[in-house]
PDB file of C-alpha atoms in Angstrom:
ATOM      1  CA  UNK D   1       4.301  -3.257 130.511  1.00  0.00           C
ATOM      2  CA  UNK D   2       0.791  -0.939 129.954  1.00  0.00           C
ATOM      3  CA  UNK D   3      -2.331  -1.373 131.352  1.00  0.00           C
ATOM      4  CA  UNK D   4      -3.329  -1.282 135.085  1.00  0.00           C
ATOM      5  CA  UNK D   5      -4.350  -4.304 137.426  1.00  0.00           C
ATOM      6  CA  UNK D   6      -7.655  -4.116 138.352  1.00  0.00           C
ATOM      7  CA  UNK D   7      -8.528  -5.795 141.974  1.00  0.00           C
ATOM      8  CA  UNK D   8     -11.629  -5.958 143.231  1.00  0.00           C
ATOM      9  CA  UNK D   9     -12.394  -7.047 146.724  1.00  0.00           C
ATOM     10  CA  UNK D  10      -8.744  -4.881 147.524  1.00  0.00           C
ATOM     11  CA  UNK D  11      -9.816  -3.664 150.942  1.00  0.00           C
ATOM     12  CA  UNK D  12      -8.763  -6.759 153.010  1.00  0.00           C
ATOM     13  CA  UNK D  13      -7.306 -10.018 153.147  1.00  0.00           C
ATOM     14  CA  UNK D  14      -6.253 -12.100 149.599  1.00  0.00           C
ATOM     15  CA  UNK D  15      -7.430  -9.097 147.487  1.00  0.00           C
ATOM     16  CA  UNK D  16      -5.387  -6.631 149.230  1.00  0.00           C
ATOM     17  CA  UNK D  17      -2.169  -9.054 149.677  1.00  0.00           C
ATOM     18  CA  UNK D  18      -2.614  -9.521 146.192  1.00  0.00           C
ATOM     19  CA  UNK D  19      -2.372  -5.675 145.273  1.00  0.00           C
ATOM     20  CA  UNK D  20       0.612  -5.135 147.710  1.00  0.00           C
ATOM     21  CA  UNK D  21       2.186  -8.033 145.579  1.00  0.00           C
ATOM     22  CA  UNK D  22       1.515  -6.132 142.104  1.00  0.00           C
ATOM     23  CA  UNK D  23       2.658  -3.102 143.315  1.00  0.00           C
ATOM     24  CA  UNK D  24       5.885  -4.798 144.483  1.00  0.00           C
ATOM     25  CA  UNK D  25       6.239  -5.797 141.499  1.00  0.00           C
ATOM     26  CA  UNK D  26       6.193  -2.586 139.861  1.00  0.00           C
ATOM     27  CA  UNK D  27       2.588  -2.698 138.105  1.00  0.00           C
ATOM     28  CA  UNK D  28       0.232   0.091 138.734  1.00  0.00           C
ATOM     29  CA  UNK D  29      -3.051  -0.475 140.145  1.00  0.00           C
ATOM     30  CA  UNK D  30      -6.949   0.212 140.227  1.00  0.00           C
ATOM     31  CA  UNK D  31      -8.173  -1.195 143.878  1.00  0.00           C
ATOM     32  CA  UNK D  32     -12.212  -1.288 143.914  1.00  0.00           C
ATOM     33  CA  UNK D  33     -14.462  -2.391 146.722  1.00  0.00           C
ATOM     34  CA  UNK D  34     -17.340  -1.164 149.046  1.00  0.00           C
ATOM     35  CA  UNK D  35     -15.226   0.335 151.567  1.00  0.00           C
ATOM     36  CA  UNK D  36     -13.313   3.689 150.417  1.00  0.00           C
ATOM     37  CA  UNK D  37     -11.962   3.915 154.021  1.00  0.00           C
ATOM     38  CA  UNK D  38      -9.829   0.682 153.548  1.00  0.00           C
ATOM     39  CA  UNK D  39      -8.704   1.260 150.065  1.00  0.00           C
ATOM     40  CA  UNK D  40      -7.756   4.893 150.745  1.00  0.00           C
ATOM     41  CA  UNK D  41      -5.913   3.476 153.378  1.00  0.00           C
ATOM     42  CA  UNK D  42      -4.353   0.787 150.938  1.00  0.00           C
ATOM     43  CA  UNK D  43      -4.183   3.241 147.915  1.00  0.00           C
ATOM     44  CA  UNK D  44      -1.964   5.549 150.383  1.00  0.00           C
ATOM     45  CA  UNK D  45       0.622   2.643 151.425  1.00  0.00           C
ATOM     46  CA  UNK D  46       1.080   1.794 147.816  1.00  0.00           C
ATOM     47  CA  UNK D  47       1.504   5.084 145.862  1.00  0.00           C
ATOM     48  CA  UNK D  48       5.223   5.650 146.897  1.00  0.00           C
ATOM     49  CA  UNK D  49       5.637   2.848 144.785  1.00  0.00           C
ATOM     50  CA  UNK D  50       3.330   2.644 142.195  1.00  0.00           C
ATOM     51  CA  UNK D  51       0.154   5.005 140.274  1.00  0.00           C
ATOM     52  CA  UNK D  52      -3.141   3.906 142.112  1.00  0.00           C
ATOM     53  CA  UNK D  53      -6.366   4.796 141.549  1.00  0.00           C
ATOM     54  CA  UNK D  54      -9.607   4.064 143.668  1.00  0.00           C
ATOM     55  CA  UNK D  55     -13.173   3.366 142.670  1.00  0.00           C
ATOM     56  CA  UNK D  56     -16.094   2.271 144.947  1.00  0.00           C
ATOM     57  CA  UNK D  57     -18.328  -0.209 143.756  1.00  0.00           C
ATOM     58  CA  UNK D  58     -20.911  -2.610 145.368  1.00  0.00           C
ATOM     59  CA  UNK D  59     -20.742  -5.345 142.826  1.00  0.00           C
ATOM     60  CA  UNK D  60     -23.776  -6.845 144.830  1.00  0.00           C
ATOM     61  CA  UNK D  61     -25.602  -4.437 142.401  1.00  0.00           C
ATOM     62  CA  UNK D  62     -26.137  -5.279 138.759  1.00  0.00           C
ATOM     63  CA  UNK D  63     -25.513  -2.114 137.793  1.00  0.00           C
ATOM     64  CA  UNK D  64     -22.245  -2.235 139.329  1.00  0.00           C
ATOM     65  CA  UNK D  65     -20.090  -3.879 136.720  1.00  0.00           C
ATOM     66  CA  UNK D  66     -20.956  -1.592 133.905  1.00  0.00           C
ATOM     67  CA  UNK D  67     -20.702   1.408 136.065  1.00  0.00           C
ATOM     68  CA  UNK D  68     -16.837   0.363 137.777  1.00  0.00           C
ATOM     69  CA  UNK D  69     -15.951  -0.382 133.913  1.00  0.00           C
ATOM     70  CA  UNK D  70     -17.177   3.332 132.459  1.00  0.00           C
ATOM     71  CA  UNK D  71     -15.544   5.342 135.733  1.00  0.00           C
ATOM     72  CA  UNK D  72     -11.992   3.380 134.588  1.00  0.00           C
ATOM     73  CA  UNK D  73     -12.613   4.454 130.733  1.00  0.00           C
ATOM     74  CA  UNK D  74     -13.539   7.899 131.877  1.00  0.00           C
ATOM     75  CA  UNK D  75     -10.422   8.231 133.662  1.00  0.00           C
ATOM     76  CA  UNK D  76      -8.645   7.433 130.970  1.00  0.00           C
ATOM     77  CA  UNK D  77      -7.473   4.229 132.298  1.00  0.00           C
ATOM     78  CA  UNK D  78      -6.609   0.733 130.490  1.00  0.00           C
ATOM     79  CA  UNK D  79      -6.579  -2.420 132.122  1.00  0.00           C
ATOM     80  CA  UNK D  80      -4.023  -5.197 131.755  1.00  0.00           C
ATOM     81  CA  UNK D  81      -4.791  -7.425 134.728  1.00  0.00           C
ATOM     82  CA  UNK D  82      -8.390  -8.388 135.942  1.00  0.00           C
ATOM     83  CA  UNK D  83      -8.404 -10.015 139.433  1.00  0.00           C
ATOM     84  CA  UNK D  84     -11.673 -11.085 140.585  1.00  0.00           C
ATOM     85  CA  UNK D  85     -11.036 -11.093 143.971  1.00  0.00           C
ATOM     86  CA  UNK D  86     -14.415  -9.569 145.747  1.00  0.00           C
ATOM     87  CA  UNK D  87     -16.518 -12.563 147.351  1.00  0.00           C
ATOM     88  CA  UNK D  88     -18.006 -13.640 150.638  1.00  0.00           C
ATOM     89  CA  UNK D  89     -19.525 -16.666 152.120  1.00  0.00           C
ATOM     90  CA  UNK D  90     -22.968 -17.324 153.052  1.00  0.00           C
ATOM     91  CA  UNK D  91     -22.642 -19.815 156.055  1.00  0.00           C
ATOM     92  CA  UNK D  92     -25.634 -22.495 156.770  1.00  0.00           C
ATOM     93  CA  UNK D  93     -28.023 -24.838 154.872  1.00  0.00           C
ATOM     94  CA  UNK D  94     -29.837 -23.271 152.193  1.00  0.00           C
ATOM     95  CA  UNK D  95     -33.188 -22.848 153.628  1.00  0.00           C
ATOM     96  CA  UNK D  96     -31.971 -20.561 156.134  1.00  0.00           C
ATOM     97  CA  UNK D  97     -31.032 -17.875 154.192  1.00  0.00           C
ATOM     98  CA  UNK D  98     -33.631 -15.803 152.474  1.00  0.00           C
ATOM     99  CA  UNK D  99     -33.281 -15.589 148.713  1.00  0.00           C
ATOM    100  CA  UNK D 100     -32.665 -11.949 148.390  1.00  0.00           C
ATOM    101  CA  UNK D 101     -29.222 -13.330 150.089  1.00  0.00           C
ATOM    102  CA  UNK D 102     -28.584 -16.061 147.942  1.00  0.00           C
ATOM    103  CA  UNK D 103     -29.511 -13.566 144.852  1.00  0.00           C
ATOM    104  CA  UNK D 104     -26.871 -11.113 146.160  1.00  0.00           C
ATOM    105  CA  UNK D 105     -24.486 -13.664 146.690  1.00  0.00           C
ATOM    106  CA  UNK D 106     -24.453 -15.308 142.713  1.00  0.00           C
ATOM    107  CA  UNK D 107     -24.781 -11.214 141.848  1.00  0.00           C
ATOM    108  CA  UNK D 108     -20.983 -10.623 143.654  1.00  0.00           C
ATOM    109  CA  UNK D 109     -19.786 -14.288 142.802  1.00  0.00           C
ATOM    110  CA  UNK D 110     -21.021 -15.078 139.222  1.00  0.00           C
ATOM    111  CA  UNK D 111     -22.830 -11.904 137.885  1.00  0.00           C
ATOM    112  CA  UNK D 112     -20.027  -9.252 138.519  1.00  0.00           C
ATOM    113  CA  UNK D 113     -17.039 -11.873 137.640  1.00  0.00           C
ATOM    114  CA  UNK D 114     -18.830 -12.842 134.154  1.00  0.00           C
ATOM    115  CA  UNK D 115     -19.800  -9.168 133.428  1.00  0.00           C
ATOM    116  CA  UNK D 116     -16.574  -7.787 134.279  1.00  0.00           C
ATOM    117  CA  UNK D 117     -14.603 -10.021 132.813  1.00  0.00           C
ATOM    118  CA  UNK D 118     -16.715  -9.883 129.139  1.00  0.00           C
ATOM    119  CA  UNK D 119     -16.438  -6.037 129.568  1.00  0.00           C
ATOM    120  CA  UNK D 120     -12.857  -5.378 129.935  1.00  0.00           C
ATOM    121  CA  UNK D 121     -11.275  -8.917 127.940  1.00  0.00           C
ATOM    122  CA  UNK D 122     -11.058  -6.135 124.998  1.00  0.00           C
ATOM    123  CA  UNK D 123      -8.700  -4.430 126.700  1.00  0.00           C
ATOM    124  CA  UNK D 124      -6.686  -7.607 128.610  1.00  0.00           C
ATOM    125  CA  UNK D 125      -6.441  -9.020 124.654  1.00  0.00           C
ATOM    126  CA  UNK D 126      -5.156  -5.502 123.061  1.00  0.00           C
ATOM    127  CA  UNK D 127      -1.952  -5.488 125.850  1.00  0.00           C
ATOM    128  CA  UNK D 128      -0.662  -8.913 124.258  1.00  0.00           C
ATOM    129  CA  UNK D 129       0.140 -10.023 128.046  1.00  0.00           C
ATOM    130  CA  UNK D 130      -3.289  -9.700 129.247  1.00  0.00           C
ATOM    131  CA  UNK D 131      -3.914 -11.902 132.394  1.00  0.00           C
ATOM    132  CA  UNK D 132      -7.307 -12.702 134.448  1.00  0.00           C
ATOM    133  CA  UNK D 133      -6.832 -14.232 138.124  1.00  0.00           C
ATOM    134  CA  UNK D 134      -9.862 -15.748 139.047  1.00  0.00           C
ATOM    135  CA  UNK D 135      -9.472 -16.088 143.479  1.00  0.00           C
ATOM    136  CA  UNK D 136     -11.533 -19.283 143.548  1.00  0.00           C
ATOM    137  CA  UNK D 137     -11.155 -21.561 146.524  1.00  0.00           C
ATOM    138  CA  UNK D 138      -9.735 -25.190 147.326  1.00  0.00           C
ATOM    139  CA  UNK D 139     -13.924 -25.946 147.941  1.00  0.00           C
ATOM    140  CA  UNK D 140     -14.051 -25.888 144.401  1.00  0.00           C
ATOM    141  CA  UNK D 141     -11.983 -29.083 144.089  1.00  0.00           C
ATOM    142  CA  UNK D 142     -13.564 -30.925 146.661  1.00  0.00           C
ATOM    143  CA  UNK D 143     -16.762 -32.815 146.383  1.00  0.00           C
ATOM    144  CA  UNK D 144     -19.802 -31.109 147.820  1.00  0.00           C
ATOM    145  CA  UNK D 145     -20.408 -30.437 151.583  1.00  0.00           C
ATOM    146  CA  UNK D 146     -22.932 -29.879 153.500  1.00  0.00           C
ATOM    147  CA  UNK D 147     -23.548 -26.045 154.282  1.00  0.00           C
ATOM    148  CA  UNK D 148     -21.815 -25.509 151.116  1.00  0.00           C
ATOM    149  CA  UNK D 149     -24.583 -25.359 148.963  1.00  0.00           C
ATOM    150  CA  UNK D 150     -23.508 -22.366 146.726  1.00  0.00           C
ATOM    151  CA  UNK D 151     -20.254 -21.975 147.800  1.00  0.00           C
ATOM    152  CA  UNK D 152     -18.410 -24.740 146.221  1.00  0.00           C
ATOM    153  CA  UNK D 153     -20.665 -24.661 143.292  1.00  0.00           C
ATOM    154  CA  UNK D 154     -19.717 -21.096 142.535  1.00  0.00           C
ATOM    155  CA  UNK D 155     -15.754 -21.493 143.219  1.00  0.00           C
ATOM    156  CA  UNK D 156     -15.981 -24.397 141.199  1.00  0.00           C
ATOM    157  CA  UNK D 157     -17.591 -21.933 138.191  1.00  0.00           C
ATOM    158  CA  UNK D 158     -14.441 -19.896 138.339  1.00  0.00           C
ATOM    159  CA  UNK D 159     -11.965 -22.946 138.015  1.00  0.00           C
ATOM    160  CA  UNK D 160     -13.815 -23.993 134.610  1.00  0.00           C
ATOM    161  CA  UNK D 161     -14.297 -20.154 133.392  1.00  0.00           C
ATOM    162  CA  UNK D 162     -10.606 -19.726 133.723  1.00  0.00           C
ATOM    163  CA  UNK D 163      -9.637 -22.841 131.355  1.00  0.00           C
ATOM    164  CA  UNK D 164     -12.629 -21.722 128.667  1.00  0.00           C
ATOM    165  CA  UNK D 165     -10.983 -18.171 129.244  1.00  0.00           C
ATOM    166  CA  UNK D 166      -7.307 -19.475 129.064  1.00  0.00           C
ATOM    167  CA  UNK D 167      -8.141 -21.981 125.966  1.00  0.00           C
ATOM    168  CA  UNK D 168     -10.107 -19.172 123.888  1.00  0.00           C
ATOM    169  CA  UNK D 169      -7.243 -16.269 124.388  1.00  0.00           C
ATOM    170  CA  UNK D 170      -4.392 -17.867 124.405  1.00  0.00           C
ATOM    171  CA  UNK D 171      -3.794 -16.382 120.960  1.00  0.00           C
ATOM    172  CA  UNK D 172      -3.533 -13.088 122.253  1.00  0.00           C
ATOM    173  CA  UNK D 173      -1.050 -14.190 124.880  1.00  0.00           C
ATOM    174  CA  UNK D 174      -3.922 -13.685 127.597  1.00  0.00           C
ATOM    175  CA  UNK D 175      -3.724 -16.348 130.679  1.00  0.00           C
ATOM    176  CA  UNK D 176      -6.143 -16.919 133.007  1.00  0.00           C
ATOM    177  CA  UNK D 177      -5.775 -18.907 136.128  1.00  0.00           C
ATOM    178  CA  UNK D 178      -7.852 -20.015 138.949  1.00  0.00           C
ATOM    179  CA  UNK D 179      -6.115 -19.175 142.046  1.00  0.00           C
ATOM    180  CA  UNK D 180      -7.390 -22.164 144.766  1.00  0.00           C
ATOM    181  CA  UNK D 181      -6.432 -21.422 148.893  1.00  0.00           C
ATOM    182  CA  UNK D 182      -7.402 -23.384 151.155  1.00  0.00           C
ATOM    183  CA  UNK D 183      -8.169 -22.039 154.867  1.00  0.00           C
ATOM    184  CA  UNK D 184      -6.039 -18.366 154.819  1.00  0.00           C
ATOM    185  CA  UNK D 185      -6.450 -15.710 157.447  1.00  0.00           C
ATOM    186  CA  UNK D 186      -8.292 -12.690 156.630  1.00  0.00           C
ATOM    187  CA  UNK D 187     -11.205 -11.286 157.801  1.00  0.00           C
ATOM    188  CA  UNK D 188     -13.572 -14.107 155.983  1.00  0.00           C
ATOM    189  CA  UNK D 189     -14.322 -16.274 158.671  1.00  0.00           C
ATOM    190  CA  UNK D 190     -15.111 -12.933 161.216  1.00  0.00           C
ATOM    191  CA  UNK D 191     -17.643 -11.778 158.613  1.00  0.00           C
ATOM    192  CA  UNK D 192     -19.205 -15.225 158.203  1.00  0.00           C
ATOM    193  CA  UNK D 193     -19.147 -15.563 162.231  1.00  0.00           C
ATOM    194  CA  UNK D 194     -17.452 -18.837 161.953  1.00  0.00           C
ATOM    195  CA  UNK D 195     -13.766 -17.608 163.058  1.00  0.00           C
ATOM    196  CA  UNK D 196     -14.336 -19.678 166.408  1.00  0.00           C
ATOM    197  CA  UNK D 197     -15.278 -22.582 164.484  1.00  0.00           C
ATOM    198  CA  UNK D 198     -11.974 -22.209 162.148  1.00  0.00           C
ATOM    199  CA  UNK D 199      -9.668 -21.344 165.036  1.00  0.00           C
ATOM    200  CA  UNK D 200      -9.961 -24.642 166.389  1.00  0.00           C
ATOM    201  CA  UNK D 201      -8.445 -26.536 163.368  1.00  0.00           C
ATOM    202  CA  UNK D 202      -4.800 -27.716 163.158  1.00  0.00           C
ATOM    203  CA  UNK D 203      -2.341 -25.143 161.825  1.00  0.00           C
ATOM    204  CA  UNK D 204      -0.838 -27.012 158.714  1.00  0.00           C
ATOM    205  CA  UNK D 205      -4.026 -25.933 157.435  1.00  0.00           C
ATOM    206  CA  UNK D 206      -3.936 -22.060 157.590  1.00  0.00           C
ATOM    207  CA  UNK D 207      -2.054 -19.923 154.739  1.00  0.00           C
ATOM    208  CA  UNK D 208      -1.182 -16.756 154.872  1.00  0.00           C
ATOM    209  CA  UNK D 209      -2.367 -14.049 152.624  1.00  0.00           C
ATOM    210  CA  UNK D 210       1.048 -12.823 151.306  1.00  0.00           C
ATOM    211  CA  UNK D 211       1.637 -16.643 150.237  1.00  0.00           C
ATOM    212  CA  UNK D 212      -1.786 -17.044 148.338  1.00  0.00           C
ATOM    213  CA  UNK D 213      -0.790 -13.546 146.493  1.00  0.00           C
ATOM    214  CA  UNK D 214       3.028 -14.735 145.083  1.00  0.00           C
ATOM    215  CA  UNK D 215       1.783 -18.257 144.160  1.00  0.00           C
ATOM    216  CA  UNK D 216      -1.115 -16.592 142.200  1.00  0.00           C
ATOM    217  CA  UNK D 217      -0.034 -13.994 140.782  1.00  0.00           C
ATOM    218  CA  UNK D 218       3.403 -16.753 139.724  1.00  0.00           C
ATOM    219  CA  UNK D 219       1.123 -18.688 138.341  1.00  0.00           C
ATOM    220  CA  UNK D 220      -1.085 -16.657 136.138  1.00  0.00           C
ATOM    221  CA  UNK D 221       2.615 -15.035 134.655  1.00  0.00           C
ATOM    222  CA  UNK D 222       3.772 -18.814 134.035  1.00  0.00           C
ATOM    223  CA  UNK D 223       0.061 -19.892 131.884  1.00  0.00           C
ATOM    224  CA  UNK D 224      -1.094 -22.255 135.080  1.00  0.00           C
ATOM    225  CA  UNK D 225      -4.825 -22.877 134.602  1.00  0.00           C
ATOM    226  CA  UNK D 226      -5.084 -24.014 138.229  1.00  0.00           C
ATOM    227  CA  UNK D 227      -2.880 -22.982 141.487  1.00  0.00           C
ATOM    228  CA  UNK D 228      -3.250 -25.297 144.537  1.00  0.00           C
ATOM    229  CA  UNK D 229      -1.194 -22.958 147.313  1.00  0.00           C
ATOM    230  CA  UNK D 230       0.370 -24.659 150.238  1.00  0.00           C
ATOM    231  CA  UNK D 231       2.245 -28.589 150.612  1.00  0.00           C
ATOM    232  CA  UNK D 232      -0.703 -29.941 152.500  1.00  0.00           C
ATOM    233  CA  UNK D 233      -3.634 -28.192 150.164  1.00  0.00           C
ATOM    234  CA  UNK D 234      -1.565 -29.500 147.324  1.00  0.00           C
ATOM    235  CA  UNK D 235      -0.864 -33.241 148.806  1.00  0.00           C
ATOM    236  CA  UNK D 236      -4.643 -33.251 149.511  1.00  0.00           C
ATOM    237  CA  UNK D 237      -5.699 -32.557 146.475  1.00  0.00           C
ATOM    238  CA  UNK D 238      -3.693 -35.048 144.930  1.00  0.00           C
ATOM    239  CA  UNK D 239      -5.151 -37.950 146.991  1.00  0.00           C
ATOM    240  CA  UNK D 240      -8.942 -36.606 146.557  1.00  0.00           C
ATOM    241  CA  UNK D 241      -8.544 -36.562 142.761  1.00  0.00           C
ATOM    242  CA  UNK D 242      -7.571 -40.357 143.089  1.00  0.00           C
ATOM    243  CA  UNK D 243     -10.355 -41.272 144.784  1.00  0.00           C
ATOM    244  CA  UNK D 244     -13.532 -42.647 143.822  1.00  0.00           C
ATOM    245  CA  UNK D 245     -16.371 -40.129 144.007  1.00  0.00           C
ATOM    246  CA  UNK D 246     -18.680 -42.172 145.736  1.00  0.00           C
ATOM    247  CA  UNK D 247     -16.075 -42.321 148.840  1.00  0.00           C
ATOM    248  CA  UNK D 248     -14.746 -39.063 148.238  1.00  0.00           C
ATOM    249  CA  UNK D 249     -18.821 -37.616 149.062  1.00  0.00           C
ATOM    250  CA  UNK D 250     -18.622 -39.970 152.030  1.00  0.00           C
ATOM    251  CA  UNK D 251     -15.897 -38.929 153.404  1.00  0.00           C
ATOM    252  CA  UNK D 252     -16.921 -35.189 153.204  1.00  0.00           C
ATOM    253  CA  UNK D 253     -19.986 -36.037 154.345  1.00  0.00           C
ATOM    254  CA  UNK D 254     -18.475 -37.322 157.477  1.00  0.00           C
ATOM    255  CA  UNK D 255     -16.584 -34.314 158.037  1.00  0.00           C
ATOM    256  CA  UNK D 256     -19.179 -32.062 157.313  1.00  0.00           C
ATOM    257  CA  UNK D 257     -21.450 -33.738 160.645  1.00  0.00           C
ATOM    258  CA  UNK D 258     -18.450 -33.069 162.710  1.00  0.00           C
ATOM    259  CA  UNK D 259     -18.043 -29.584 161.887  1.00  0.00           C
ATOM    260  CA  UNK D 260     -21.695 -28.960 162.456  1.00  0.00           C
ATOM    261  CA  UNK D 261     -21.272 -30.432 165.746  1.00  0.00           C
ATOM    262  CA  UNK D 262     -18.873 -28.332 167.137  1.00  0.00           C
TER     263      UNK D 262
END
């Protein structure tokens, strides 16, 4: 195999189980995110079994994209494997958050993806095993809650990217797959100030990192358009696709008071 995997996000958590998975596996790797520290740190674990290479980039800037995609081509560097990884959450209603926030937010969530993506799917189409792992979120398969108000919406942007990607390069043996976790520890719910909040629900419902990785990263090599990690995330999503919608919102809208509550 040629080409590189490019993660972004690879400092912590999903992005960086993801790159320890890749580099098990033998495929070298370009680990980009904000914190150099962390992916030095990362980079250094990995290179005694793989070629790594590290590149900073705030992706919460527009000029981030272009800039990430010009250091790889100046290093000489092709890329196979696009994981858009990087993301956040934004907790509370949408009126408490200013917009420069929320612009920020679509910038790292939509922007970067979509602008990444469009700039290096010339390269992920030349390897002729090209694949794009879009880290969505099991919110994006679950009607709309309250608190959520872009970050469902946006998760649910990568599930329907990845089949338009999947459907329109599947003649150049590219897949693309939207990789959907439910709850998974990481450092997602310290940064959103919610880890409190999470640590009170029941266990069934927490993945691991290392999990989310393998299932992904099987599922974009095997042409899935959609991976559901986990029994219970999968038997859930099984029942709330049966359901009518109008029940389905009622339901969440139920659950959603109760975790405002506490």
């Amino acid at each position: 195999m040629s080409g590189r995997a490019l993660v972004t996000g690879a400092s912590s958590g999903i992005g960086a189980a993801i790159a320890r998975e890749y580099a098990r596996r033998g495929v070298p790797l370009i680990l980009s995110a904000r914190r150099v520290d962390r992916l030095e740190a990362l980079a250094q674990e990995l290179r005694g079994q793989i070629e790594v290479d590290v590149i900073a980039a705030d992706l919460s800037s527009p000029d981030a994209p272009k800039a990430l995609c010009e250091e790889i081509e100046r290093r000489g560097l092709a890329v196979r494997i696009l994981v858009n990884n990087a993301g956040y959450g934004v907790p509370g209603r949408y009126l408490k958050n200013d917009w420069k926030t929320h612009a920020d937010f679509l910038q790292v969530m939509i922007g970067a993806v979509s602008e990444l993506t469009w700039r290096l799917l010339p390269s992920i189409r030349a390897q002729g095993d090209g694949r794009i792992l879009n880290v969505s979120s099991f919110a994006a398969l679950m009607p709309a809650a309250d608190g959520q108000t872009l970050y469902a919406p946006v998760k649910a942007f990568l599930v329907r990217f990845s089949e338009a990607l999947s459907l329109e390069n599947a003649d150049r043996g590219v897949h693309a797959t939207a990789l959907c976790p439910g709850f998974t520890w990481s450092e997602f719910h310290d940064v959103t100030g919610t880890r409190d909040m999470m640590n009170r629900l029941p266990k069934r419902m927490w993945l691991q990192a290392d999990d989310v990785a393998r299932a992904g990263i099987d599922g974009v090599e095997r042409g899935k358009t959609i991976v559901v990690p986990g029994l219970f995330y999968k038997t859930l999503y099984c029942l709330v696709r049966h359901l009518p919608d109008a029940w389905a919102l009622k339901l969440m809208a139920r659950n959603s008071s109760k975790i405002r509550r506490t």
